[in-house]
Structure formats: structure tokens, C-alpha cells
Amino acid sequence: MYPMTINGQSVVTDAGHDVPDPATGEVVGQAPLCTAQHLHDAVAAAQIAQKIWAARPDEERRDACRKMSAIISDNAEELAELLTKEQGKPLKTMGAEFEVGGAAAWAGYAADLEMPVKILQDDDTARIEQHRVPVGVVGSITPWNWPLLIAVWHIVPAIRAGNAVVIKPSPNTPLSTLRMVELLNTVLPAGVLNCVTGDGHIGALMSEHKDINKIVFTGSTATGKNIMQSAAGSLKRLTLELGGNDAGIILPDVDPKAIAEGVFWGAFLNMGQTCAALKRLYVHNSIYDEMCAALVDLAANMPMGHGLDPATVVGPLQNPMQLNIVADLVDDARAKGARILCGGARAGGTGNFYPITFVADIEAGTKLVDEEQFGTALPIIRYDDVEDAIAQANSLDVGLAASVWSSDADAARAVAERLEAGTVYINQHGQIAPHVPFGGIKGSGIGVEFGQEGLEANTDIKIYNIAKAG
Ligand code: NAD
């Protein structure tokens, strides 16, 4: 059993659960099933450790970020292999090695962030200073798609800002987080970073826990709403990174072959199990067939298999539930008269494999367009009037990212300005960076991660208002 870490100690439980390899069903390892008492212990340890941590010199917290980055890099091989085994993503090709590399990069970036004191007024009457102070104990709840990267996005800025953290990974992919937290604890004081494992019940207990001051959550919109409700009782600070259904609009002036690869990976990074993946593609009628053909050609050359096989480019979906969602959405589209250009049925044999699937001649009102598929199927919607494409792109109650593709910079910009999303890409989709704030609007979330704003989301403002003798 992979141990939890509570107050710097390794903790296992009598009860545990198996974590299967999504490609084979074989057991990768066991995760503990934490009790309410374990959670209370972790929060109590975090509360004590946080006070000491926040009182340490800032340089020590910077240094901790550098050390966390280094320890992830030093153990990249082990972490990446474990990630492939439990999550399913290929080891290579923007898969597990890419994710672990990103985790190290994001951790290192946090070291150089500053939280300068702002002098708001300094005159004969008063000196007024604005400081950023840690919120206290941050509870982090993560999903199964990018378990290590998202864990680092939650953990490192919180610790950099002087908080202590209790993280709960998804029960689908707990092992890599348990191991990473164990490693990170070798460079952190006991209690600053704790990890407990369990299902949504433990997440709900965290959301209502009176001694957790903030929840940072990445996952589905439905769970985000539940968390917001449970958090209301203690007025927790919240950062919610939720689901999306990103639209991409292809203007008629593009060369379909030239953009096909960018569109393909915008949609299918991590087998489409990426919050800001392209999930609805609107293509102008004049190039519709050519665009479809270019994408289908690419799909034909993407070997699917176990993530540890170096030839694999497309791995399995992470869990049977997600496989069923994708299969049902494609079946529904087919039943409504849409055209399946490639894929369109589960692969035979073991594992949660569903091949890359493009679905043409499909319209709004079909579930594959209106709902987030989070998998290896992309609906391609034909349009004649760009006004109609923009209206359809904006018609849903989510707004994580969107993209517009054109060889005319002005035309692309004009469409981009009208798309309702936290990030609008031009001629690319899904790129993120540690210095660029990222978050959703509408049902896609509250707040941002990354950059200065992401760091400040782990703080409260404290004002010192000092009278001057008259
Ligand atoms: P999920 O919401 O089912 O679960 C996420 C986490 O929440 C898990 O750790 C789960 O145990 C926990 N949880 C479940 N019920 C809870 C409750 N009532 N209270 C507190 N915690 C609870 O999501 P998932 O299936 O793991 O992930 C897929 C979804 O996440 C997709 O909708 C995707 O778009 C979204 N996502 C969003 C982003 C983003 O940055 N916006 C990133 C990745 C994934």
C-alpha cells in the first residue's frame, strides 16, 4: 500500500482499495482509505505547521519551491512510470514525462514570485500599507486527468505564500500523488504538506471542515457546485477550475492541411481528457470536407496501445465510466444521423480503449456537441455564417477556453474578442504557462491559477493603517 503522509509521517489504513491499470485492468497498487479521523489529524497538523511556516523568512519558502522542483526532477523516471501505469497516458509524446517535467517547471517558477508590500498612502496624516498574508490551511482536491501537474498547481503556490496544505487526489489516480507528496516531504517541514486518500465523501468533509480556510478544486462543474455549497458554512476562500466544452472556429481562409496537427492535438492531448481541450469544432462550409479529411488522415497514423510501449501515441481512457460516457455520446450522435468519419466503437480486448473518433454533419442539440465528452471523440460542425458559429460557440453555460483559426490576424482577432472564455487562443489551442493566469468564466470556474494572480489567490489582504502624529 502506498502510504498517506500526515504530519511528516507515513500512514497506512486497514482498509485500502486497488488501483487498476486502465490499459490492462491489472492492479498497479493499493491506496489507503482515509477515515474522518485521519483527515482531522492532517488538518490539525497543517494548522500547527502553518503558523511556524508563515513566520519563517521568505527566502526559506522560495528555497522550498526550488527544492520541490529539484526533487520532482530527480525522481522523474519513477513518477512518470507510475503515472502512466495508473492514469494510462503514454510515457512519451506529451504524456507522463511531459507532465512530470511540467510539474517541476511550475514548482520552480513559484520560487521567483514576489509578494511586495504596497504603500497606499504615506503623508502627514497616515501611512497605509497593503500586505498579502497566507489564508492558513489550504485543502486541495484533484481530478484524475493530470494528477501530478494539477497537484503541483495547487500545492506549490499555497506553500510559497506561507500556507500549509492537505491534498486529496482522485481515487482513480491516487498513487502518483501519494508518492510525490512523500518525496516532497523530504524537503519540507513536517505538517506543511499532507496527503489523504479517499472518495468524494472525504472531499465533502474537507469542504465543510471548519479549520480549512480555502479549497482549491479542479474537477467537474457538478462537484464544484457541491463544494461551494459545503464551503459556505465556514466562508472558505475558493478557487474552482471546472469543466469546459471549448469551441474552435475555423475561418474559411485557412489551409486545412497546415492547421490539422494543431487542431488534432488541441482536441486530443491526454486522449481529450484535458479541461481546456478543443471539444467542438466549427468549420466553414467551403473547407469543411478538406478539414475533415486532413484530420482523419492524421488519426490513421496514431498508434494506440499501452502507455509504456514507446510506440504508443494514444493510450486508453482513464476509467470505465469515462469510456461509457464517450461511447454513449458517439452512439447517440450516430442515432441522430451524424456521420462517423473514423473510430466510433470501443476497441476490443481489455482496457478502456476508444479510438480517435471524428463525427461530421452534427449539430447543436446533439449531446456530443452540447455536453463535455472529455475523451477521444470530436464533433465537427458545419457553418456558413461566422455570426452563427460565434453564437453557437457562446451558447453554452461554460467558458474555459476557445480558439479561432485564420491566416488573417485581424479577422481572427475580431472573432476572438467576441468569444466568451477565460482564454481565447488564435491558431492554437490549450497552451498554458506558469506565468499566464488560467481560469474559466461562467460555469467553468471561479478565480485563476498561475502567475501573480494565482499566487495571490492563496492570500488575504491585510492593511496596516498607521496614524501619524498631527
Ligand atoms: P470529479 O468532480 O468527479 O472529481 C474531482 C475530485 O473531487 C475527486 O478527487 C473526487 O473524489 C472529489 N469529489 C467528488 N465529489 C466530491 C464532493 N461532493 N465534495 C468534494 N470533493 C468531491 O471530476 P473528475 O471526474 O475527477 O474530473 C473530470 C472533470 O474535471 C471534467 O469535467 C473536467 O473538465 C474537469 N477538469 C477541469 C480542469 C480545469 O482546470 N478547469 C482540469 C481538469 C479537469
Short mmCIF file of C-alpha atoms and ligand atoms in Angstrom, two decimals:
data_model
loop_
_atom_site.label_atom_id
_atom_site.label_comp_id
_atom_site.label_asym_id
_atom_site.label_seq_id
_atom_site.Cartn_x
_atom_site.Cartn_y
_atom_site.Cartn_z
CA MET A 1 0.00 0.00 0.00
CA TYR A 2 1.27 3.49 -0.88
CA PRO A 3 1.18 5.48 2.39
CA MET A 4 -0.56 8.78 3.07
CA THR A 5 1.60 11.48 4.63
CA ILE A 6 0.21 13.14 7.76
CA ASN A 7 2.40 15.46 9.80
CA GLY A 8 5.50 14.11 8.03
CA GLN A 9 4.65 10.50 8.96
CA SER A 10 3.74 7.66 6.60
CA VAL A 11 0.26 6.38 7.41
CA VAL A 12 -1.49 3.32 6.00
CA THR A 13 -5.02 2.17 6.79
CA ASP A 14 -6.54 -1.26 7.41
CA ALA A 15 -8.90 -0.70 4.52
CA GLY A 16 -7.49 0.15 1.13
CA HIS A 17 -8.55 -0.04 -2.48
CA ASP A 18 -6.91 -1.39 -5.61
CA VAL A 19 -5.92 1.00 -8.37
CA PRO A 20 -6.17 -0.71 -11.78
CA ASP A 21 -4.06 -0.05 -14.88
CA PRO A 22 -6.57 1.42 -17.38
CA ALA A 23 -4.88 -0.41 -20.25
CA THR A 24 -4.93 -3.91 -18.73
CA GLY A 25 -7.06 -3.93 -15.58
CA GLU A 26 -4.08 -5.28 -13.62
CA VAL A 27 -3.62 -3.86 -10.12
CA VAL A 28 -0.92 -1.17 -10.03
CA GLY A 29 -1.02 -0.73 -6.26
CA GLN A 30 -3.23 -0.07 -3.28
CA ALA A 31 -4.30 3.28 -1.86
CA PRO A 32 -5.38 3.87 1.74
CA LEU A 33 -9.00 4.71 2.52
CA CYS A 34 -8.74 7.57 4.94
CA THR A 35 -11.20 7.98 7.81
CA ALA A 36 -12.62 11.23 9.12
CA GLN A 37 -10.11 10.96 11.97
CA HIS A 38 -7.17 10.81 9.54
CA LEU A 39 -8.48 13.96 7.89
CA HIS A 40 -8.82 15.74 11.25
CA ASP A 41 -5.27 14.69 12.14
CA ALA A 42 -3.96 16.04 8.85
CA VAL A 43 -5.79 19.35 9.25
CA ALA A 44 -4.65 19.71 12.87
CA ALA A 45 -1.04 19.05 11.85
CA ALA A 46 -1.34 21.55 9.00
CA GLN A 47 -2.74 24.21 11.33
CA ILE A 48 0.22 23.93 13.70
CA ALA A 49 2.82 23.70 10.94
CA GLN A 50 1.34 26.65 9.03
CA LYS A 51 1.89 29.14 11.88
CA ILE A 52 5.57 28.20 12.07
CA TRP A 53 5.95 28.10 8.27
CA ALA A 54 4.44 31.56 7.79
CA ALA A 55 6.79 33.01 10.40
CA ARG A 56 9.93 31.74 8.60
CA PRO A 57 11.89 34.13 6.35
CA ASP A 58 10.51 34.43 2.83
CA GLU A 59 13.78 33.12 1.41
CA GLU A 60 13.08 29.78 3.08
CA ARG A 61 9.78 29.42 1.23
CA ARG A 62 11.45 30.33 -2.07
CA ASP A 63 14.11 27.76 -1.38
CA ALA A 64 11.45 25.13 -0.64
CA CYS A 65 9.95 25.72 -4.11
CA ARG A 66 13.37 25.21 -5.71
CA LYS A 67 13.88 22.03 -3.69
CA MET A 68 10.42 20.72 -4.57
CA SER A 69 11.18 21.32 -8.24
CA ALA A 70 14.53 19.53 -7.92
CA ILE A 71 13.13 16.51 -6.10
CA ILE A 72 10.43 16.05 -8.76
CA SER A 73 13.12 16.23 -11.48
CA ASP A 74 15.40 13.83 -9.62
CA ASN A 75 12.60 11.27 -9.37
CA ALA A 76 11.04 11.97 -12.75
CA GLU A 77 11.55 8.48 -14.12
CA GLU A 78 9.79 6.73 -11.23
CA LEU A 79 6.94 9.26 -11.08
CA ALA A 80 6.34 9.21 -14.84
CA GLU A 81 6.20 5.42 -14.98
CA LEU A 82 3.78 5.25 -12.07
CA LEU A 83 1.66 7.94 -13.68
CA THR A 84 1.46 6.01 -16.96
CA LYS A 85 0.51 2.85 -15.12
CA GLU A 86 -2.32 4.33 -13.08
CA GLN A 87 -3.53 7.09 -15.41
CA GLY A 88 -2.99 5.40 -18.78
CA LYS A 89 -1.33 8.28 -20.63
CA PRO A 90 1.67 7.43 -22.84
CA LEU A 91 5.05 7.78 -21.17
CA LYS A 92 6.30 9.72 -24.20
CA THR A 93 4.55 12.10 -26.65
CA MET A 94 3.21 14.83 -24.36
CA GLY A 95 2.29 12.17 -21.80
CA ALA A 96 3.67 11.25 -18.39
CA GLU A 97 7.24 12.52 -18.87
CA PHE A 98 5.82 15.78 -20.19
CA GLU A 99 3.52 16.04 -17.15
CA VAL A 100 6.29 15.40 -14.62
CA GLY A 101 8.55 17.88 -16.43
CA GLY A 102 5.75 20.43 -16.24
CA ALA A 103 5.28 19.78 -12.52
CA ALA A 104 8.98 20.51 -11.89
CA ALA A 105 8.83 23.65 -14.04
CA TRP A 106 5.74 25.05 -12.31
CA ALA A 107 7.23 24.36 -8.87
CA GLY A 108 10.46 26.14 -9.80
CA TYR A 109 8.62 29.12 -11.24
CA ALA A 110 6.86 29.78 -7.92
CA ALA A 111 10.23 30.37 -6.24
CA ASP A 112 10.71 33.65 -8.08
CA LEU A 113 7.27 35.10 -7.46
CA GLU A 114 7.15 38.16 -5.22
CA MET A 115 4.51 39.45 -2.84
CA PRO A 116 5.60 43.05 -2.43
CA VAL A 117 4.06 45.32 0.18
CA LYS A 118 2.09 48.14 -1.48
CA ILE A 119 2.24 51.57 0.10
CA LEU A 120 -1.22 53.01 -0.47
CA GLN A 121 -0.66 56.27 1.32
CA ASP A 122 2.26 57.90 3.12
CA ASP A 123 1.68 61.53 4.05
CA ASP A 124 1.34 63.78 7.07
CA THR A 125 -1.83 62.05 8.30
CA ALA A 126 -1.13 58.33 7.86
CA ARG A 127 0.95 55.56 6.39
CA ILE A 128 -1.18 52.81 4.90
CA GLU A 129 0.40 49.53 3.82
CA GLN A 130 -1.22 46.63 1.96
CA HIS A 131 0.26 43.23 2.76
CA ARG A 132 -0.56 39.76 1.45
CA VAL A 133 -0.90 37.19 4.23
CA PRO A 134 -1.47 33.43 3.93
CA VAL A 135 -5.04 32.18 4.30
CA GLY A 136 -3.94 29.36 6.64
CA VAL A 137 -4.75 25.76 5.73
CA VAL A 138 -5.49 25.08 2.06
CA GLY A 139 -7.44 21.96 1.09
CA SER A 140 -6.66 20.70 -2.41
CA ILE A 141 -8.98 18.30 -4.25
CA THR A 142 -7.71 17.00 -7.58
CA PRO A 143 -9.07 15.01 -10.57
CA TRP A 144 -7.67 12.03 -12.47
CA ASN A 145 -6.65 13.57 -15.79
CA TRP A 146 -3.38 15.36 -14.92
CA PRO A 147 -2.91 14.22 -11.32
CA LEU A 148 0.66 15.39 -10.69
CA LEU A 149 0.60 18.63 -12.64
CA ILE A 150 -2.66 19.75 -11.06
CA ALA A 151 -1.42 18.71 -7.60
CA VAL A 152 1.64 20.93 -8.06
CA TRP A 153 -0.53 23.81 -9.32
CA HIS A 154 -2.48 23.58 -6.07
CA ILE A 155 0.30 22.79 -3.62
CA VAL A 156 3.26 24.92 -4.58
CA PRO A 157 1.77 28.45 -4.77
CA ALA A 158 -0.07 27.73 -1.49
CA ILE A 159 3.16 26.75 0.26
CA ARG A 160 5.09 29.60 -1.41
CA ALA A 161 2.55 32.02 0.09
CA GLY A 162 3.02 30.62 3.61
CA ASN A 163 0.09 28.19 3.84
CA ALA A 164 0.03 24.52 4.78
CA VAL A 165 -1.81 22.05 2.54
CA VAL A 166 -3.94 18.94 2.83
CA ILE A 167 -4.35 17.33 -0.58
CA LYS A 168 -6.85 14.65 -1.60
CA PRO A 169 -6.25 13.15 -5.04
CA SER A 170 -8.89 11.38 -7.12
CA PRO A 171 -9.46 7.75 -6.04
CA ASN A 172 -8.85 6.84 -9.71
CA THR A 173 -5.25 8.09 -9.66
CA PRO A 174 -4.06 8.44 -6.05
CA LEU A 175 -0.74 6.58 -6.24
CA SER A 176 1.43 9.09 -8.08
CA THR A 177 0.25 11.89 -5.78
CA LEU A 178 0.86 9.78 -2.65
CA ARG A 179 4.39 9.09 -3.86
CA MET A 180 5.09 12.67 -4.93
CA VAL A 181 3.89 14.05 -1.58
CA GLU A 182 6.13 11.53 0.20
CA LEU A 183 9.09 12.80 -1.83
CA LEU A 184 8.19 16.48 -1.34
CA ASN A 185 8.05 15.90 2.42
CA THR A 186 11.77 15.15 2.40
CA VAL A 187 12.36 18.86 1.69
CA LEU A 188 9.53 20.40 3.74
CA PRO A 189 8.92 20.74 7.49
CA ALA A 190 6.51 18.12 8.88
CA GLY A 191 2.84 19.10 8.55
CA VAL A 192 3.28 21.70 5.78
CA LEU A 193 2.13 19.21 3.13
CA ASN A 194 -0.22 16.34 3.99
CA CYS A 195 -1.92 13.83 1.72
CA VAL A 196 -5.06 11.85 2.49
CA THR A 197 -6.83 9.49 0.08
CA GLY A 198 -10.46 8.57 -0.31
CA ASP A 199 -13.51 9.29 -2.42
CA GLY A 200 -15.86 12.25 -2.73
CA HIS A 201 -17.05 11.72 0.85
CA ILE A 202 -13.62 12.82 2.14
CA GLY A 203 -13.69 15.73 -0.33
CA ALA A 204 -17.05 16.80 1.09
CA LEU A 205 -15.68 16.60 4.66
CA MET A 206 -12.79 18.81 3.58
CA SER A 207 -15.16 21.34 2.00
CA GLU A 208 -17.08 21.77 5.24
CA HIS A 209 -14.12 21.43 7.63
CA LYS A 210 -14.06 24.44 9.92
CA ASP A 211 -10.25 24.53 10.11
CA ILE A 212 -9.61 24.51 6.36
CA ASN A 213 -9.55 28.11 5.18
CA LYS A 214 -9.54 27.63 1.43
CA ILE A 215 -10.41 24.92 -1.06
CA VAL A 216 -8.68 24.78 -4.41
CA PHE A 217 -10.55 22.32 -6.58
CA THR A 218 -10.11 21.04 -10.11
CA GLY A 219 -12.80 18.76 -11.42
CA SER A 220 -16.33 18.69 -12.73
CA THR A 221 -18.75 21.60 -12.57
CA ALA A 222 -21.25 19.46 -10.64
CA THR A 223 -18.72 18.72 -7.88
CA GLY A 224 -17.58 22.36 -7.87
CA LYS A 225 -21.14 23.42 -7.07
CA ASN A 226 -21.34 20.87 -4.23
CA ILE A 227 -18.07 22.17 -2.81
CA MET A 228 -19.27 25.76 -2.96
CA GLN A 229 -22.37 24.78 -1.00
CA SER A 230 -20.46 22.84 1.67
CA ALA A 231 -17.86 25.61 1.95
CA ALA A 232 -20.47 28.30 2.58
CA GLY A 233 -20.85 27.38 6.26
CA SER A 234 -17.26 28.40 7.01
CA LEU A 235 -16.98 31.10 4.31
CA LYS A 236 -13.97 29.42 2.74
CA ARG A 237 -11.96 31.05 0.01
CA LEU A 238 -12.43 29.10 -3.20
CA THR A 239 -10.58 28.56 -6.42
CA LEU A 240 -12.65 26.35 -8.70
CA GLU A 241 -11.25 25.09 -12.01
CA LEU A 242 -14.18 23.24 -13.55
CA GLY A 243 -15.32 21.61 -16.75
CA GLY A 244 -15.38 23.18 -20.18
CA ASN A 245 -16.70 22.49 -23.66
CA ASP A 246 -14.20 24.52 -25.68
CA ALA A 247 -15.23 25.67 -29.13
CA GLY A 248 -12.80 26.20 -32.00
CA ILE A 249 -13.89 28.23 -35.04
CA ILE A 250 -12.07 27.64 -38.32
CA LEU A 251 -12.43 30.58 -40.71
CA PRO A 252 -12.62 29.91 -44.46
CA ASP A 253 -9.15 31.33 -45.25
CA VAL A 254 -7.09 28.58 -43.56
CA ASP A 255 -5.15 25.80 -45.26
CA PRO A 256 -6.75 22.74 -43.60
CA LYS A 257 -3.67 20.54 -44.02
CA ALA A 258 -1.43 23.18 -42.41
CA ILE A 259 -3.55 23.51 -39.26
CA ALA A 260 -4.69 19.89 -38.93
CA GLU A 261 -1.99 18.85 -36.49
CA GLY A 262 -2.58 21.85 -34.19
CA VAL A 263 -6.31 21.16 -34.19
CA PHE A 264 -5.75 17.44 -33.60
CA TRP A 265 -3.57 17.93 -30.52
CA GLY A 266 -5.74 20.80 -29.29
CA ALA A 267 -8.51 18.22 -29.12
CA PHE A 268 -6.70 15.04 -28.15
CA LEU A 269 -3.91 15.98 -25.75
CA ASN A 270 -4.19 13.35 -22.98
CA MET A 271 -6.78 11.47 -25.06
CA GLY A 272 -9.04 14.53 -24.87
CA GLN A 273 -9.18 14.26 -21.07
CA THR A 274 -7.99 17.82 -20.67
CA CYS A 275 -10.15 20.58 -19.26
CA ALA A 276 -9.10 23.09 -21.91
CA ALA A 277 -9.16 20.70 -24.86
CA LEU A 278 -10.96 21.60 -28.05
CA LYS A 279 -14.32 19.84 -27.75
CA ARG A 280 -16.48 21.38 -30.50
CA LEU A 281 -15.01 22.27 -33.90
CA TYR A 282 -16.91 24.74 -36.13
CA VAL A 283 -15.64 24.63 -39.72
CA HIS A 284 -16.71 26.86 -42.63
CA ASN A 285 -18.67 25.02 -45.30
CA SER A 286 -16.17 25.98 -48.06
CA ILE A 287 -13.36 23.94 -46.44
CA TYR A 288 -15.41 21.50 -44.38
CA ASP A 289 -14.69 18.32 -46.34
CA GLU A 290 -11.00 19.14 -46.74
CA MET A 291 -10.63 19.83 -42.99
CA CYS A 292 -12.40 16.58 -42.10
CA ALA A 293 -10.16 14.62 -44.49
CA ALA A 294 -6.96 16.17 -43.07
CA LEU A 295 -7.96 15.24 -39.51
CA VAL A 296 -8.96 11.69 -40.44
CA ASP A 297 -5.59 11.23 -42.22
CA LEU A 298 -3.78 12.19 -39.02
CA ALA A 299 -5.86 9.84 -36.87
CA ALA A 300 -4.86 6.94 -39.10
CA ASN A 301 -1.24 7.37 -38.06
CA MET A 302 -1.60 7.45 -34.27
CA PRO A 303 -0.75 4.05 -32.76
CA MET A 304 -2.97 3.13 -29.80
CA GLY A 305 -1.71 0.88 -27.01
CA HIS A 306 -0.27 0.60 -23.51
CA GLY A 307 1.36 3.84 -22.43
CA LEU A 308 4.61 2.11 -21.52
CA ASP A 309 5.09 0.93 -25.13
CA PRO A 310 7.32 3.61 -26.67
CA ALA A 311 5.40 3.38 -29.96
CA THR A 312 2.11 4.40 -28.29
CA VAL A 313 0.70 7.82 -29.07
CA VAL A 314 -2.90 7.20 -27.96
CA GLY A 315 -3.50 5.43 -24.64
CA PRO A 316 -6.71 4.21 -23.01
CA LEU A 317 -9.29 6.44 -21.38
CA GLN A 318 -8.64 6.63 -17.68
CA ASN A 319 -11.65 4.77 -16.32
CA PRO A 320 -14.65 2.70 -17.45
CA MET A 321 -17.08 5.47 -16.51
CA GLN A 322 -15.36 7.89 -18.90
CA LEU A 323 -15.25 5.20 -21.60
CA ASN A 324 -19.03 4.74 -21.25
CA ILE A 325 -19.64 8.49 -21.44
CA VAL A 326 -17.69 8.77 -24.71
CA ALA A 327 -19.26 5.62 -26.20
CA ASP A 328 -22.79 6.77 -25.30
CA LEU A 329 -22.26 10.25 -26.75
CA VAL A 330 -20.97 8.84 -30.06
CA ASP A 331 -23.78 6.25 -30.23
CA ASP A 332 -26.33 8.99 -29.61
CA ALA A 333 -24.81 11.15 -32.38
CA ARG A 334 -24.89 8.23 -34.81
CA ALA A 335 -28.53 7.50 -33.92
CA LYS A 336 -29.38 11.15 -34.64
CA GLY A 337 -27.94 10.85 -38.15
CA ALA A 338 -24.40 12.19 -37.70
CA ARG A 339 -21.63 10.69 -39.84
CA ILE A 340 -18.78 8.80 -38.09
CA LEU A 341 -15.64 9.57 -40.10
CA CYS A 342 -13.32 7.23 -38.17
CA GLY A 343 -13.37 5.27 -34.92
CA GLY A 344 -16.87 5.18 -33.48
CA ALA A 345 -16.73 1.99 -31.39
CA ARG A 346 -14.78 0.67 -28.41
CA ALA A 347 -11.68 -1.28 -29.26
CA GLY A 348 -11.98 -4.99 -28.48
CA GLY A 349 -9.91 -6.70 -25.77
CA THR A 350 -9.03 -5.47 -22.31
CA GLY A 351 -8.57 -1.89 -21.26
CA ASN A 352 -10.59 1.31 -21.63
CA PHE A 353 -9.60 1.90 -25.26
CA TYR A 354 -11.72 4.07 -27.52
CA PRO A 355 -10.07 5.07 -30.81
CA ILE A 356 -9.86 8.65 -32.07
CA THR A 357 -13.30 9.45 -33.47
CA PHE A 358 -14.35 12.36 -35.70
CA VAL A 359 -18.08 12.93 -36.06
CA ALA A 360 -19.30 15.04 -39.01
CA ASP A 361 -22.68 16.50 -40.04
CA ILE A 362 -23.66 17.03 -36.44
CA GLU A 363 -25.50 19.98 -34.95
CA ALA A 364 -26.31 21.80 -31.74
CA GLY A 365 -28.90 19.90 -29.75
CA THR A 366 -26.91 16.67 -30.08
CA LYS A 367 -25.36 15.62 -26.77
CA LEU A 368 -21.87 15.22 -28.24
CA VAL A 369 -21.96 18.95 -29.07
CA ASP A 370 -23.78 20.23 -26.00
CA GLU A 371 -22.07 18.15 -23.29
CA GLU A 372 -18.42 17.77 -22.35
CA GLN A 373 -17.18 14.46 -23.80
CA PHE A 374 -13.73 14.52 -22.10
CA GLY A 375 -12.39 11.80 -24.38
CA THR A 376 -11.36 10.67 -27.84
CA ALA A 377 -14.32 11.96 -29.88
CA LEU A 378 -14.67 15.33 -31.60
CA PRO A 379 -17.83 16.72 -33.25
CA ILE A 380 -17.19 18.79 -36.40
CA ILE A 381 -19.99 21.26 -37.03
CA ARG A 382 -20.50 22.92 -40.43
CA TYR A 383 -21.29 26.64 -40.62
CA ASP A 384 -21.92 29.17 -43.40
CA ASP A 385 -22.12 32.42 -41.44
CA VAL A 386 -19.43 33.20 -38.87
CA GLU A 387 -22.04 35.07 -36.80
CA ASP A 388 -23.84 31.79 -36.39
CA ALA A 389 -20.62 29.99 -35.36
CA ILE A 390 -19.85 32.65 -32.74
CA ALA A 391 -23.40 32.47 -31.36
CA GLN A 392 -23.19 28.68 -31.11
CA ALA A 393 -19.73 28.81 -29.50
CA ASN A 394 -21.07 31.16 -26.82
CA SER A 395 -24.37 29.38 -26.34
CA LEU A 396 -23.33 27.02 -23.51
CA ASP A 397 -23.03 27.76 -19.81
CA VAL A 398 -19.26 27.10 -19.75
CA GLY A 399 -16.32 29.24 -20.81
CA LEU A 400 -12.91 27.79 -20.12
CA ALA A 401 -11.07 28.31 -23.42
CA ALA A 402 -11.91 28.81 -27.09
CA SER A 403 -9.95 29.23 -30.30
CA VAL A 404 -10.15 30.82 -33.70
CA TRP A 405 -8.07 29.71 -36.66
CA SER A 406 -7.32 32.01 -39.60
CA SER A 407 -4.47 33.31 -41.76
CA ASP A 408 -5.85 36.84 -41.33
CA ALA A 409 -4.71 38.22 -37.96
CA ASP A 410 -7.34 40.97 -37.90
CA ALA A 411 -10.20 38.66 -38.79
CA ALA A 412 -9.08 36.18 -36.11
CA ARG A 413 -8.80 38.93 -33.51
CA ALA A 414 -12.26 40.25 -34.31
CA VAL A 415 -13.77 36.81 -33.66
CA ALA A 416 -11.57 36.23 -30.59
CA GLU A 417 -12.88 39.42 -28.99
CA ARG A 418 -16.40 38.06 -29.15
CA LEU A 419 -15.75 34.58 -27.76
CA GLU A 420 -16.78 34.10 -24.13
CA ALA A 421 -13.96 32.19 -22.42
CA GLY A 422 -11.21 32.65 -19.84
CA THR A 423 -8.57 32.12 -22.55
CA VAL A 424 -9.02 32.65 -26.28
CA TYR A 425 -6.34 31.14 -28.48
CA ILE A 426 -5.52 32.16 -32.05
CA ASN A 427 -4.16 29.43 -34.34
CA GLN A 428 -3.51 27.10 -31.41
CA HIS A 429 -5.50 25.57 -28.56
CA GLY A 430 -4.72 24.51 -25.00
CA GLN A 431 -1.25 26.03 -24.41
CA ILE A 432 -0.62 27.04 -20.79
CA ALA A 433 2.39 28.52 -18.99
CA PRO A 434 3.36 29.17 -15.35
CA HIS A 435 3.34 32.97 -15.80
CA VAL A 436 -0.06 33.18 -17.53
CA PRO A 437 -3.18 33.26 -15.34
CA PHE A 438 -5.60 30.46 -16.26
CA GLY A 439 -9.21 30.02 -15.27
CA GLY A 440 -12.74 29.82 -16.56
CA ILE A 441 -15.76 32.09 -16.76
CA LYS A 442 -19.44 31.15 -16.49
CA GLY A 443 -19.82 27.54 -15.27
CA SER A 444 -16.13 26.80 -15.86
CA GLY A 445 -15.00 28.14 -12.54
CA ILE A 446 -14.11 30.91 -10.14
CA GLY A 447 -10.68 32.51 -9.85
CA VAL A 448 -7.43 31.76 -11.64
CA GLU A 449 -4.29 29.74 -11.10
CA PHE A 450 -0.74 30.57 -12.26
CA GLY A 451 1.16 33.83 -12.38
CA GLN A 452 0.98 36.57 -9.78
CA GLU A 453 -2.82 36.36 -9.60
CA GLY A 454 -2.65 32.63 -8.93
CA LEU A 455 -0.23 33.17 -6.07
CA GLU A 456 -2.35 35.95 -4.58
CA ALA A 457 -5.37 33.63 -4.62
CA ASN A 458 -3.65 31.86 -1.70
CA THR A 459 -3.60 35.02 0.40
CA ASP A 460 -5.82 37.54 2.11
CA ILE A 461 -5.17 41.27 2.00
CA LYS A 462 -4.12 42.79 5.32
CA ILE A 463 -3.93 46.54 5.72
CA TYR A 464 -1.82 48.38 8.29
CA ASN A 465 -3.30 51.83 8.75
CA ILE A 466 -0.90 53.84 10.90
CA ALA A 467 -1.84 57.30 12.14
CA LYS A 468 0.84 59.96 12.14
CA ALA A 469 1.08 62.46 14.92
CA GLY A 470 -0.60 65.72 13.86
P1 NAD B 1 -14.93 14.98 -10.20
O1 NAD B 1 -15.56 16.29 -9.95
O2 NAD B 1 -15.79 13.79 -10.26
O3 NAD B 1 -13.84 14.64 -9.07
C1 NAD B 1 -12.76 15.51 -8.79
C2 NAD B 1 -12.36 15.33 -7.34
O4 NAD B 1 -13.43 15.74 -6.49
C3 NAD B 1 -12.02 13.90 -6.93
O5 NAD B 1 -10.89 13.94 -6.07
C4 NAD B 1 -13.27 13.45 -6.19
O6 NAD B 1 -13.01 12.42 -5.24
C5 NAD B 1 -13.67 14.73 -5.50
N1 NAD B 1 -15.09 14.81 -5.12
C6 NAD B 1 -16.14 14.13 -5.63
N2 NAD B 1 -17.28 14.50 -5.02
C7 NAD B 1 -16.95 15.46 -4.13
C8 NAD B 1 -17.70 16.27 -3.21
N3 NAD B 1 -19.03 16.17 -3.10
N4 NAD B 1 -17.03 17.18 -2.47
C9 NAD B 1 -15.71 17.32 -2.58
N5 NAD B 1 -14.94 16.57 -3.41
C10 NAD B 1 -15.56 15.65 -4.19
O7 NAD B 1 -14.10 15.18 -11.54
P2 NAD B 1 -13.20 14.10 -12.29
O8 NAD B 1 -14.16 13.13 -12.91
O9 NAD B 1 -12.12 13.60 -11.43
O10 NAD B 1 -12.50 15.01 -13.41
C11 NAD B 1 -13.10 15.28 -14.65
C12 NAD B 1 -13.72 16.68 -14.70
O11 NAD B 1 -12.79 17.64 -14.23
C13 NAD B 1 -14.08 17.14 -16.09
O12 NAD B 1 -15.37 17.72 -16.05
C14 NAD B 1 -13.07 18.21 -16.43
O13 NAD B 1 -13.47 19.18 -17.34
C15 NAD B 1 -12.75 18.77 -15.10
N6 NAD B 1 -11.40 19.34 -15.08
C16 NAD B 1 -11.26 20.71 -15.07
C17 NAD B 1 -9.99 21.28 -15.09
C18 NAD B 1 -9.81 22.79 -15.06
O14 NAD B 1 -8.71 23.25 -14.83
N7 NAD B 1 -10.82 23.56 -15.26
C19 NAD B 1 -8.88 20.46 -15.09
C20 NAD B 1 -9.04 19.08 -15.10
C21 NAD B 1 -10.32 18.54 -15.08
#
